[in-house]
XYZ file of C-alpha atoms in Angstrom:
81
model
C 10.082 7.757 4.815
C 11.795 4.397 3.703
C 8.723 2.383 5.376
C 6.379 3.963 3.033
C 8.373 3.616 0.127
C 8.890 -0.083 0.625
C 5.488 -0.616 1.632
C 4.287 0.539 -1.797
C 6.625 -1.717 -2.846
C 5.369 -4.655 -1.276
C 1.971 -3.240 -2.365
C 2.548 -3.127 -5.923
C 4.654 -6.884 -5.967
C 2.662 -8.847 -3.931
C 3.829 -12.328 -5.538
C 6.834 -11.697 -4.872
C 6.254 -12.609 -1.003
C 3.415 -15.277 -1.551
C 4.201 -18.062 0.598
C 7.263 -17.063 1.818
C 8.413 -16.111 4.884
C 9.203 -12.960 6.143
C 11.760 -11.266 8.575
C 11.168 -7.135 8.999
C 14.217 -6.085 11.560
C 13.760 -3.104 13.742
C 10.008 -2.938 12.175
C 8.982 0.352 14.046
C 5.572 0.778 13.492
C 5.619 -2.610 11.417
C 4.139 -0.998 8.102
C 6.408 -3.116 5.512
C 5.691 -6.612 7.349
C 1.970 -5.571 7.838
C 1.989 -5.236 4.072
C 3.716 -8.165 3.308
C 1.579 -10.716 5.670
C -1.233 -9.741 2.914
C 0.250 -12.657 0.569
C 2.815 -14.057 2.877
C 2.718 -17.446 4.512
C 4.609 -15.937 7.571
C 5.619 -12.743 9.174
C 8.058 -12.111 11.945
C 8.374 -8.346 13.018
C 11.107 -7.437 16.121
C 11.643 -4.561 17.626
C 14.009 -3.466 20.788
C 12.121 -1.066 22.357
C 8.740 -1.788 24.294
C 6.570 1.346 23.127
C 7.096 -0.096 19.489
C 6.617 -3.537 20.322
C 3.220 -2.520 21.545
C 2.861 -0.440 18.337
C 3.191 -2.923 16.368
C 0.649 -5.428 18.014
C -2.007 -2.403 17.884
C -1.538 -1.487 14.204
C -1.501 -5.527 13.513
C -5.019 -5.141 15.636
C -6.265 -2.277 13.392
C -5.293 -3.599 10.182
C -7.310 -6.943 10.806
C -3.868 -9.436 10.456
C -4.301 -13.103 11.962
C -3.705 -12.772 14.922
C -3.625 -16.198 16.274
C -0.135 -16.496 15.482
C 0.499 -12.867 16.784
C 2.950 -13.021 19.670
C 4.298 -10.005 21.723
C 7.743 -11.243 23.265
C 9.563 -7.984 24.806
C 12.426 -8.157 26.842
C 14.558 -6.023 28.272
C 18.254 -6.987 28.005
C 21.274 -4.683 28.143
C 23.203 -6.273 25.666
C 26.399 -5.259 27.408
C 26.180 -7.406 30.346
């Protein structure tokens, strides 16, 4: 699983992200970003689809992240409108 693979990554070079900011698209269950807001100054994970969205807030939860900057913006939009 590539989310495992970079996470062990991020893991192993954590300097690499200190103070920086960080973008994870389509995050899924957010595992990369959750690693990388151990060192980073900011992380933004998005997601399309709701049941991740709220995936991602709970595993942010369980993994004891910050959450005062911790936002959950879903939205529905068809994109083809």
């Amino acid at each position: 699983d590539g989310s495992v693979v970079l996470s062990r990554w991020i893991y192993n070079n954590p300097d690499i992200f200190e103070n920086k900011t960080v973008l994870e698209l389509g995050a899924g269950c957010g595992l990369p970003g959750i690693m990388a807001a151990r060192t980073a100054k900011f992380v933004t994970l998005t997601e399309y689809v709701d049941q991740l969205v709220d995936n991602i807030a709970y595993n942010i939860s369980l993994n004891s992240i910050d959450e005062t900057e911790s936002h959950n913006q879903s939205q529905n939009q068809n994109i083809y409108d």
